[in-house]
Amino acid sequence: MASMFGAIELSLAPYVLKIIIDTASKTAQHPELFYGAVLVPALIYALIPLVHNLVFRAYFYAHFTLFPTLRTNVVTQMFNYLSLQSSNYFQKNFSGSLANKISDMPQGIEAIVGILNGMVISRIVAVCIASTILWTISPLFTGILITWVLIFLSNGYRMAKHVEQYSIVFSETNSAVNGQVVDSVSN
């Protein structure tokens, strides 16, 4: 929700400012029309960052009250799942590595939620607003924007697929090293 308002502010505020300037230039010769014509867009322009700020404060409040519970639930569920494994499973895996994976899981989930909320949703909303505004100016500009977005997304997807294997190897290696350290110290 907060990221959507961020995208709205980012995309809509410049357009509202354009409306204010266009309206002011059209009515500058008629002072009796000027204030009435500029008042509503100016109020909207002033309210956009105010609403954005209030929504972000609510988001951070929710974040700091919900994420500790989420972290606790994830760790508890991971531990419960792990405790159901056979003794053979524990002989094949370092206990320190398993503990490291359990402690890394909440951070990973928090990062995924942050990426979805902060980047994906806000970018989708921003592109939709920008496309709509550009369509009113020139459909060609909308086509250019959407083409650029598709090229950007396809390149990003290809790069993410390429990096994914390195990320998996890094995570497994990190867990194995931490597991060996913990097991060596505890033994």
Coordinates of N, CA and C in Angstrom, one line a residue:
M1 N 0.8 -1.2 0.0 CA 0.0 0.0 0.0 C 0.9 1.3 0.0
A2 N 1.9 1.2 0.9 CA 2.8 2.4 0.9 C 3.5 2.6 -0.4
S3 N 3.9 1.5 -1.0 CA 4.7 1.6 -2.2 C 3.8 2.1 -3.3
M4 N 2.5 1.8 -3.3 CA 1.5 2.3 -4.3 C 1.4 3.8 -4.2
F5 N 1.3 4.3 -3.0 CA 1.2 5.8 -2.8 C 2.5 6.5 -3.2
G6 N 3.7 5.8 -3.0 CA 4.9 6.3 -3.4 C 5.0 6.4 -4.9
A7 N 4.4 5.4 -5.6 CA 4.4 5.4 -7.1 C 3.4 6.5 -7.6
I8 N 2.3 6.7 -6.8 CA 1.3 7.7 -7.2 C 2.0 9.1 -7.1
E9 N 2.7 9.3 -6.0 CA 3.3 10.6 -5.8 C 4.4 10.8 -6.9
L10 N 5.2 9.8 -7.2 CA 6.2 9.9 -8.2 C 5.7 10.2 -9.6
S11 N 4.6 9.5 -9.9 CA 4.0 9.6 -11.3 C 3.0 10.8 -11.4
L12 N 2.2 11.0 -10.4 CA 1.1 11.9 -10.5 C 1.5 13.3 -10.2
A13 N 2.4 13.5 -9.2 CA 2.7 14.9 -8.8 C 3.2 15.8 -9.9
P14 N 4.1 15.3 -10.8 CA 4.6 16.1 -11.9 C 3.4 16.5 -12.8
Y15 N 2.5 15.6 -13.0 CA 1.4 15.9 -13.9 C 0.4 16.9 -13.3
V16 N 0.2 16.8 -12.0 CA -0.6 17.8 -11.4 C 0.0 19.2 -11.4
L17 N 1.4 19.2 -11.2 CA 2.1 20.4 -11.4 C 2.0 21.0 -12.8
K18 N 2.0 20.2 -13.8 CA 1.8 20.6 -15.2 C 0.4 21.2 -15.3
I19 N -0.6 20.6 -14.7 CA -2.0 21.2 -14.8 C -2.0 22.5 -14.1
I20 N -1.3 22.7 -13.0 CA -1.3 24.0 -12.3 C -0.7 25.0 -13.1
I21 N 0.5 24.7 -13.7 CA 1.2 25.7 -14.6 C 0.4 26.0 -15.8
D22 N -0.2 25.0 -16.5 CA -1.1 25.3 -17.7 C -2.3 26.1 -17.3
T23 N -2.9 25.8 -16.2 CA -4.1 26.5 -15.8 C -3.7 28.0 -15.4
A24 N -2.6 28.1 -14.7 CA -2.1 29.5 -14.3 C -1.8 30.3 -15.5
S25 N -1.2 29.7 -16.5 CA -0.8 30.5 -17.7 C -2.1 30.9 -18.5
K26 N -3.1 30.0 -18.5 CA -4.3 30.3 -19.3 C -5.2 31.4 -18.6
T27 N -5.1 31.4 -17.3 CA -6.0 32.3 -16.5 C -5.2 33.5 -16.0
A28 N -4.0 33.7 -16.3 CA -3.2 34.8 -15.7 C -3.7 36.1 -16.1
Q29 N -4.4 36.3 -17.2 CA -4.9 37.6 -17.6 C -6.3 37.8 -17.0
H30 N -6.8 36.8 -16.3 CA -8.2 37.0 -15.7 C -8.1 36.6 -14.2
P31 N -7.7 37.6 -13.4 CA -7.5 37.3 -11.9 C -8.7 36.7 -11.3
E32 N -9.9 37.1 -11.7 CA -11.1 36.5 -11.1 C -11.3 35.0 -11.3
L33 N -10.7 34.5 -12.4 CA -10.7 33.1 -12.7 C -9.5 32.3 -12.2
F34 N -8.4 33.0 -12.0 CA -7.1 32.4 -11.7 C -7.2 31.6 -10.4
Y35 N -7.6 32.2 -9.3 CA -7.6 31.5 -8.0 C -8.5 30.3 -8.0
G36 N -9.7 30.4 -8.5 CA -10.6 29.3 -8.6 C -10.1 28.2 -9.4
A37 N -9.5 28.5 -10.5 CA -9.0 27.4 -11.5 C -7.8 26.7 -10.9
V38 N -6.9 27.4 -10.2 CA -5.7 26.8 -9.7 C -5.9 26.2 -8.3
L39 N -6.9 26.5 -7.6 CA -7.1 26.1 -6.2 C -7.1 24.6 -6.1
V40 N -8.0 23.9 -6.8 CA -8.2 22.5 -6.7 C -6.9 21.7 -7.1
P41 N -6.3 22.0 -8.2 CA -5.0 21.3 -8.5 C -3.9 21.5 -7.5
A42 N -3.9 22.8 -7.0 CA -2.9 23.1 -6.0 C -3.1 22.3 -4.7
L43 N -4.4 22.2 -4.3 CA -4.7 21.4 -3.1 C -4.3 19.9 -3.3
I44 N -4.6 19.4 -4.5 CA -4.3 18.0 -4.8 C -2.8 17.8 -4.7
Y45 N -2.0 18.8 -5.3 CA -0.6 18.7 -5.3 C 0.0 18.8 -3.9
A46 N -0.6 19.6 -3.0 CA -0.2 19.7 -1.6 C -0.6 18.4 -0.8
L47 N -1.7 17.8 -1.1 CA -2.2 16.6 -0.4 C -1.4 15.3 -0.8
I48 N -0.9 15.3 -2.0 CA -0.3 14.0 -2.4 C 0.9 13.6 -1.5
P49 N 1.9 14.5 -1.2 CA 2.9 14.1 -0.3 C 2.5 13.9 1.2
L50 N 1.4 14.7 1.6 CA 0.9 14.5 2.9 C 0.3 13.1 3.1
V51 N -0.5 12.7 2.2 CA -1.1 11.3 2.2 C 0.0 10.3 2.1
H52 N 1.0 10.5 1.3 CA 2.1 9.6 1.1 C 2.8 9.4 2.4
N53 N 3.1 10.5 3.1 CA 3.8 10.5 4.4 C 3.0 9.7 5.4
L54 N 1.7 10.0 5.5 CA 0.8 9.3 6.5 C 0.8 7.8 6.2
V55 N 0.7 7.4 4.9 CA 0.6 6.0 4.6 C 1.9 5.3 4.9
F56 N 3.1 6.0 4.7 CA 4.3 5.4 5.0 C 4.5 5.2 6.5
R57 N 4.0 6.1 7.3 CA 4.0 6.0 8.7 C 3.2 4.8 9.2
A58 N 2.0 4.6 8.6 CA 1.2 3.4 8.9 C 1.9 2.2 8.5
Y59 N 2.6 2.2 7.3 CA 3.3 1.0 6.8 C 4.4 0.6 7.8
F60 N 5.2 1.6 8.3 CA 6.3 1.3 9.2 C 5.7 0.8 10.6
Y61 N 4.6 1.4 11.0 CA 4.0 0.9 12.2 C 3.6 -0.6 12.0
A62 N 3.0 -0.9 10.9 CA 2.6 -2.3 10.7 C 3.8 -3.2 10.5
H63 N 4.8 -2.7 9.9 CA 6.0 -3.4 9.7 C 6.7 -3.8 11.0
F64 N 6.8 -2.8 11.9 CA 7.4 -3.1 13.2 C 6.6 -3.9 14.2
T65 N 5.3 -3.9 13.9 CA 4.4 -4.7 14.8 C 4.2 -6.1 14.2
L66 N 4.2 -6.3 12.9 CA 3.9 -7.6 12.3 C 5.1 -8.5 12.1
F67 N 6.2 -7.9 11.7 CA 7.4 -8.7 11.3 C 8.0 -9.5 12.4
P68 N 8.0 -9.0 13.7 CA 8.6 -9.8 14.7 C 7.7 -11.1 14.9
T69 N 6.4 -11.0 14.8 CA 5.6 -12.2 14.9 C 5.8 -13.1 13.7
L70 N 5.9 -12.5 12.5 CA 6.2 -13.3 11.4 C 7.5 -14.1 11.5
R71 N 8.5 -13.4 12.0 CA 9.8 -14.0 12.2 C 9.7 -15.2 13.1
T72 N 9.1 -14.9 14.2 CA 8.9 -16.0 15.3 C 8.1 -17.2 14.7
N73 N 7.1 -16.9 14.0 CA 6.3 -18.0 13.4 C 7.1 -18.8 12.4
V74 N 7.9 -18.2 11.6 CA 8.7 -18.9 10.6 C 9.7 -19.7 11.3
V75 N 10.4 -19.2 12.2 CA 11.4 -20.0 13.0 C 10.8 -21.2 13.7
T76 N 9.6 -21.0 14.3 CA 8.9 -22.0 15.0 C 8.5 -23.1 14.0
Q77 N 7.9 -22.7 12.8 CA 7.5 -23.7 11.9 C 8.7 -24.5 11.3
M78 N 9.8 -23.8 11.0 CA 11.0 -24.4 10.5 C 11.5 -25.4 11.5
F79 N 11.6 -25.0 12.8 CA 12.1 -25.9 13.8 C 11.2 -27.1 14.0
N80 N 9.8 -26.9 13.9 CA 8.9 -28.0 14.0 C 9.1 -29.0 12.8
Y81 N 9.3 -28.5 11.7 CA 9.5 -29.3 10.5 C 10.8 -30.1 10.6
L82 N 11.8 -29.4 11.1 CA 13.1 -30.1 11.3 C 13.1 -31.2 12.3
S83 N 12.3 -30.9 13.4 CA 12.2 -31.9 14.5 C 11.5 -33.2 14.0
L84 N 10.8 -33.1 12.9 CA 10.1 -34.3 12.4 C 11.0 -35.2 11.5
Q85 N 12.2 -34.8 11.3 CA 13.1 -35.5 10.4 C 13.7 -36.7 11.1
S86 N 14.1 -37.7 10.4 CA 14.7 -38.9 10.9 C 16.1 -38.6 11.5
S87 N 16.6 -39.6 12.3 CA 18.0 -39.4 12.8 C 19.0 -39.5 11.6
N88 N 18.7 -40.3 10.6 CA 19.5 -40.4 9.4 C 19.7 -39.0 8.8
Y89 N 18.7 -38.2 8.7 CA 18.8 -36.9 8.2 C 19.8 -36.0 8.9
F90 N 19.8 -36.1 10.3 CA 20.7 -35.3 11.1 C 22.1 -35.8 11.0
Q91 N 22.3 -37.1 10.7 CA 23.6 -37.6 10.5 C 24.3 -37.2 9.2
K92 N 23.4 -36.9 8.2 CA 23.9 -36.5 6.9 C 24.1 -34.9 6.8
N93 N 23.5 -34.2 7.7 CA 23.6 -32.7 7.7 C 24.2 -32.2 9.0
F94 N 25.1 -31.2 8.8 CA 25.6 -30.5 10.0 C 24.5 -29.8 10.8
S95 N 24.5 -30.0 12.1 CA 23.5 -29.3 12.9 C 23.6 -27.8 12.8
G96 N 24.8 -27.3 12.7 CA 25.1 -25.9 12.6 C 24.5 -25.3 11.3
S97 N 24.7 -26.1 10.2 CA 24.2 -25.7 8.9 C 22.6 -25.6 9.0
L98 N 22.0 -26.6 9.6 CA 20.5 -26.6 9.7 C 20.1 -25.4 10.6
A99 N 20.8 -25.1 11.7 CA 20.5 -24.0 12.5 C 20.6 -22.7 11.7
N100 N 21.7 -22.6 10.9 CA 21.9 -21.4 10.1 C 20.8 -21.2 9.1
K101 N 20.3 -22.3 8.5 CA 19.2 -22.1 7.5 C 18.0 -21.7 8.2
I102 N 17.7 -22.2 9.4 CA 16.5 -21.7 10.2 C 16.6 -20.2 10.5
S103 N 17.8 -19.8 10.9 CA 18.0 -18.4 11.3 C 18.0 -17.5 10.1
D104 N 18.4 -18.0 8.9 CA 18.4 -17.1 7.7 C 17.0 -17.0 7.0
M105 N 16.1 -18.0 7.3 CA 14.8 -18.0 6.6 C 14.0 -16.7 6.9
P106 N 13.8 -16.3 8.2 CA 13.0 -15.0 8.4 C 13.6 -13.8 7.7
Q107 N 14.9 -13.7 7.6 CA 15.5 -12.5 6.9 C 15.1 -12.6 5.4
G108 N 15.2 -13.8 4.9 CA 14.8 -14.0 3.5 C 13.4 -13.6 3.2
I109 N 12.5 -14.1 4.0 CA 11.1 -13.8 3.8 C 10.8 -12.3 4.0
E110 N 11.5 -11.6 4.9 CA 11.3 -10.2 5.1 C 11.9 -9.5 3.9
A111 N 13.0 -9.9 3.3 CA 13.5 -9.3 2.1 C 12.6 -9.5 0.9
I112 N 12.0 -10.7 0.8 CA 11.1 -10.9 -0.3 C 9.8 -10.0 -0.2
V113 N 9.3 -9.9 1.0 CA 8.1 -9.0 1.2 C 8.5 -7.5 0.9
G114 N 9.7 -7.1 1.3 CA 10.2 -5.8 1.0 C 10.4 -5.5 -0.4
I115 N 10.9 -6.5 -1.2 CA 11.1 -6.3 -2.6 C 9.8 -6.3 -3.3
L116 N 8.8 -7.1 -2.9 CA 7.5 -7.1 -3.6 C 6.8 -5.8 -3.3
N117 N 6.8 -5.4 -2.0 CA 6.1 -4.1 -1.7 C 6.9 -2.9 -2.2
G118 N 8.2 -2.9 -2.0 CA 8.9 -1.6 -2.3 C 9.3 -1.5 -3.8
M119 N 9.4 -2.6 -4.5 CA 9.9 -2.5 -5.9 C 8.8 -2.9 -6.9
V120 N 8.3 -4.1 -6.8 CA 7.4 -4.7 -7.8 C 6.1 -3.9 -7.9
I121 N 5.4 -3.9 -6.8 CA 4.1 -3.3 -6.8 C 4.2 -1.8 -7.1
S122 N 5.1 -1.1 -6.5 CA 5.2 0.4 -6.8 C 5.6 0.6 -8.3
R123 N 6.4 -0.2 -8.9 CA 6.8 0.0 -10.3 C 5.6 -0.3 -11.2
I124 N 4.8 -1.3 -10.9 CA 3.6 -1.6 -11.7 C 2.6 -0.5 -11.6
V125 N 2.4 0.1 -10.5 CA 1.5 1.2 -10.3 C 2.0 2.4 -11.1
A126 N 3.3 2.7 -10.9 CA 4.0 3.8 -11.6 C 3.9 3.7 -13.1
V127 N 4.1 2.5 -13.6 CA 4.0 2.3 -15.1 C 2.6 2.5 -15.6
C128 N 1.6 2.0 -14.8 CA 0.2 2.2 -15.2 C -0.2 3.6 -15.2
I129 N 0.2 4.4 -14.1 CA -0.1 5.8 -14.1 C 0.6 6.6 -15.2
A130 N 1.9 6.3 -15.4 CA 2.6 7.0 -16.4 C 2.1 6.6 -17.8
S131 N 1.7 5.4 -18.0 CA 1.1 5.0 -19.3 C -0.2 5.7 -19.6
T132 N -1.0 5.9 -18.6 CA -2.3 6.6 -18.7 C -2.1 8.0 -19.0
I133 N -1.2 8.7 -18.3 CA -0.9 10.1 -18.5 C -0.3 10.3 -19.9
L134 N 0.7 9.4 -20.3 CA 1.3 9.5 -21.6 C 0.3 9.3 -22.7
W135 N -0.7 8.4 -22.5 CA -1.7 8.2 -23.5 C -2.5 9.4 -23.8
T136 N -2.8 10.2 -22.7 CA -3.5 11.5 -23.0 C -2.7 12.5 -23.8
I137 N -1.3 12.4 -23.7 CA -0.5 13.3 -24.4 C -0.2 12.7 -25.8
S138 N 0.2 11.5 -25.9 CA 0.5 10.8 -27.2 C 0.6 9.3 -27.0
P139 N -0.3 8.6 -27.7 CA -0.2 7.1 -27.6 C 1.2 6.6 -28.0
L140 N 1.9 7.3 -28.9 CA 3.2 6.9 -29.3 C 4.2 6.8 -28.0
F141 N 4.1 7.8 -27.1 CA 4.9 7.8 -25.9 C 4.5 6.6 -25.0
T142 N 3.3 6.2 -25.0 CA 2.9 5.1 -24.2 C 3.5 3.8 -24.8
G143 N 3.5 3.7 -26.1 CA 4.1 2.6 -26.8 C 5.6 2.5 -26.5
I144 N 6.2 3.6 -26.5 CA 7.7 3.6 -26.2 C 7.9 3.2 -24.8
L145 N 7.1 3.7 -23.9 CA 7.3 3.3 -22.5 C 7.1 1.8 -22.3
I146 N 6.0 1.3 -22.8 CA 5.7 -0.1 -22.6 C 6.8 -1.0 -23.3
T147 N 7.3 -0.6 -24.5 CA 8.3 -1.3 -25.1 C 9.6 -1.3 -24.2
W148 N 9.9 -0.2 -23.7 CA 11.1 -0.1 -22.8 C 10.9 -1.0 -21.6
V149 N 9.7 -1.0 -21.0 CA 9.5 -1.8 -19.8 C 9.6 -3.3 -20.1
L150 N 9.1 -3.7 -21.3 CA 9.2 -5.1 -21.7 C 10.7 -5.5 -21.9
I151 N 11.4 -4.6 -22.6 CA 12.9 -4.9 -22.8 C 13.6 -5.0 -21.4
F152 N 13.3 -4.1 -20.5 CA 13.9 -4.0 -19.2 C 13.6 -5.3 -18.4
L153 N 12.3 -5.7 -18.4 CA 11.9 -6.9 -17.7 C 12.5 -8.2 -18.3
S154 N 12.6 -8.3 -19.6 CA 13.2 -9.5 -20.2 C 14.6 -9.6 -19.9
N155 N 15.4 -8.4 -19.9 CA 16.8 -8.5 -19.6 C 17.0 -8.8 -18.1
G156 N 16.1 -8.2 -17.2 CA 16.2 -8.5 -15.8 C 15.9 -9.9 -15.5
Y157 N 15.0 -10.5 -16.2 CA 14.7 -11.9 -16.0 C 15.8 -12.8 -16.4
R158 N 16.4 -12.5 -17.5 CA 17.6 -13.3 -18.0 C 18.7 -13.2 -17.0
M159 N 19.0 -12.0 -16.5 CA 20.1 -11.8 -15.6 C 19.8 -12.5 -14.2
A160 N 18.6 -12.5 -13.8 CA 18.2 -13.1 -12.5 C 18.3 -14.6 -12.7
K161 N 18.0 -15.2 -13.8 CA 18.1 -16.6 -14.0 C 19.6 -17.0 -14.0
H162 N 20.5 -16.2 -14.5 CA 21.9 -16.4 -14.6 C 22.5 -16.3 -13.2
V163 N 22.0 -15.4 -12.4 CA 22.6 -15.2 -11.0 C 22.0 -16.2 -10.0
E164 N 20.9 -16.8 -10.3 CA 20.2 -17.7 -9.4 C 21.1 -18.8 -9.0
Q165 N 21.8 -19.4 -10.0 CA 22.6 -20.6 -9.6 C 23.8 -20.2 -8.7
Y166 N 24.3 -19.0 -8.9 CA 25.4 -18.5 -8.0 C 24.8 -18.2 -6.6
S167 N 23.6 -17.8 -6.5 CA 23.0 -17.5 -5.2 C 22.8 -18.8 -4.5
I168 N 22.3 -19.8 -5.1 CA 22.1 -21.1 -4.5 C 23.4 -21.7 -4.0
V169 N 24.4 -21.6 -4.8 CA 25.8 -22.2 -4.4 C 26.3 -21.4 -3.2
F170 N 26.1 -20.0 -3.3 CA 26.6 -19.2 -2.2 C 25.9 -19.6 -0.9
S171 N 24.6 -19.7 -1.0 CA 23.8 -20.0 0.2 C 24.1 -21.4 0.8
E172 N 24.3 -22.4 0.0 CA 24.7 -23.7 0.5 C 26.1 -23.7 1.1
T173 N 27.0 -23.0 0.4 CA 28.4 -23.0 0.9 C 28.4 -22.2 2.2
N174 N 27.7 -21.1 2.3 CA 27.7 -20.3 3.5 C 27.1 -21.2 4.7
S175 N 26.0 -21.9 4.4 CA 25.4 -22.7 5.5 C 26.4 -23.9 5.9
A176 N 27.0 -24.4 4.9 CA 28.0 -25.5 5.2 C 29.1 -25.0 6.1
V177 N 29.7 -23.9 5.7 CA 30.8 -23.3 6.5 C 30.4 -22.9 7.9
N178 N 29.2 -22.2 8.0 CA 28.7 -21.9 9.3 C 28.4 -23.1 10.1
G179 N 27.9 -24.2 9.5 CA 27.6 -25.4 10.2 C 28.8 -26.1 10.7
Q180 N 29.9 -26.1 9.9 CA 31.2 -26.7 10.3 C 31.7 -25.9 11.5
V181 N 31.6 -24.6 11.5 CA 32.2 -23.8 12.5 C 31.4 -24.1 13.8
V182 N 30.1 -24.1 13.8 CA 29.3 -24.3 14.9 C 29.5 -25.7 15.5
D183 N 29.5 -26.7 14.6 CA 29.8 -28.1 15.0 C 31.2 -28.2 15.6
S184 N 32.2 -27.6 15.0 CA 33.5 -27.7 15.6 C 33.6 -27.1 17.0
V185 N 33.0 -25.9 17.1 CA 33.0 -25.3 18.4 C 32.2 -26.1 19.5
S186 N 31.1 -26.6 19.1 CA 30.3 -27.3 20.0 C 30.8 -28.7 20.4
N187 N 31.6 -29.3 19.5 CA 32.2 -30.6 19.7 C 33.6 -30.4 20.4

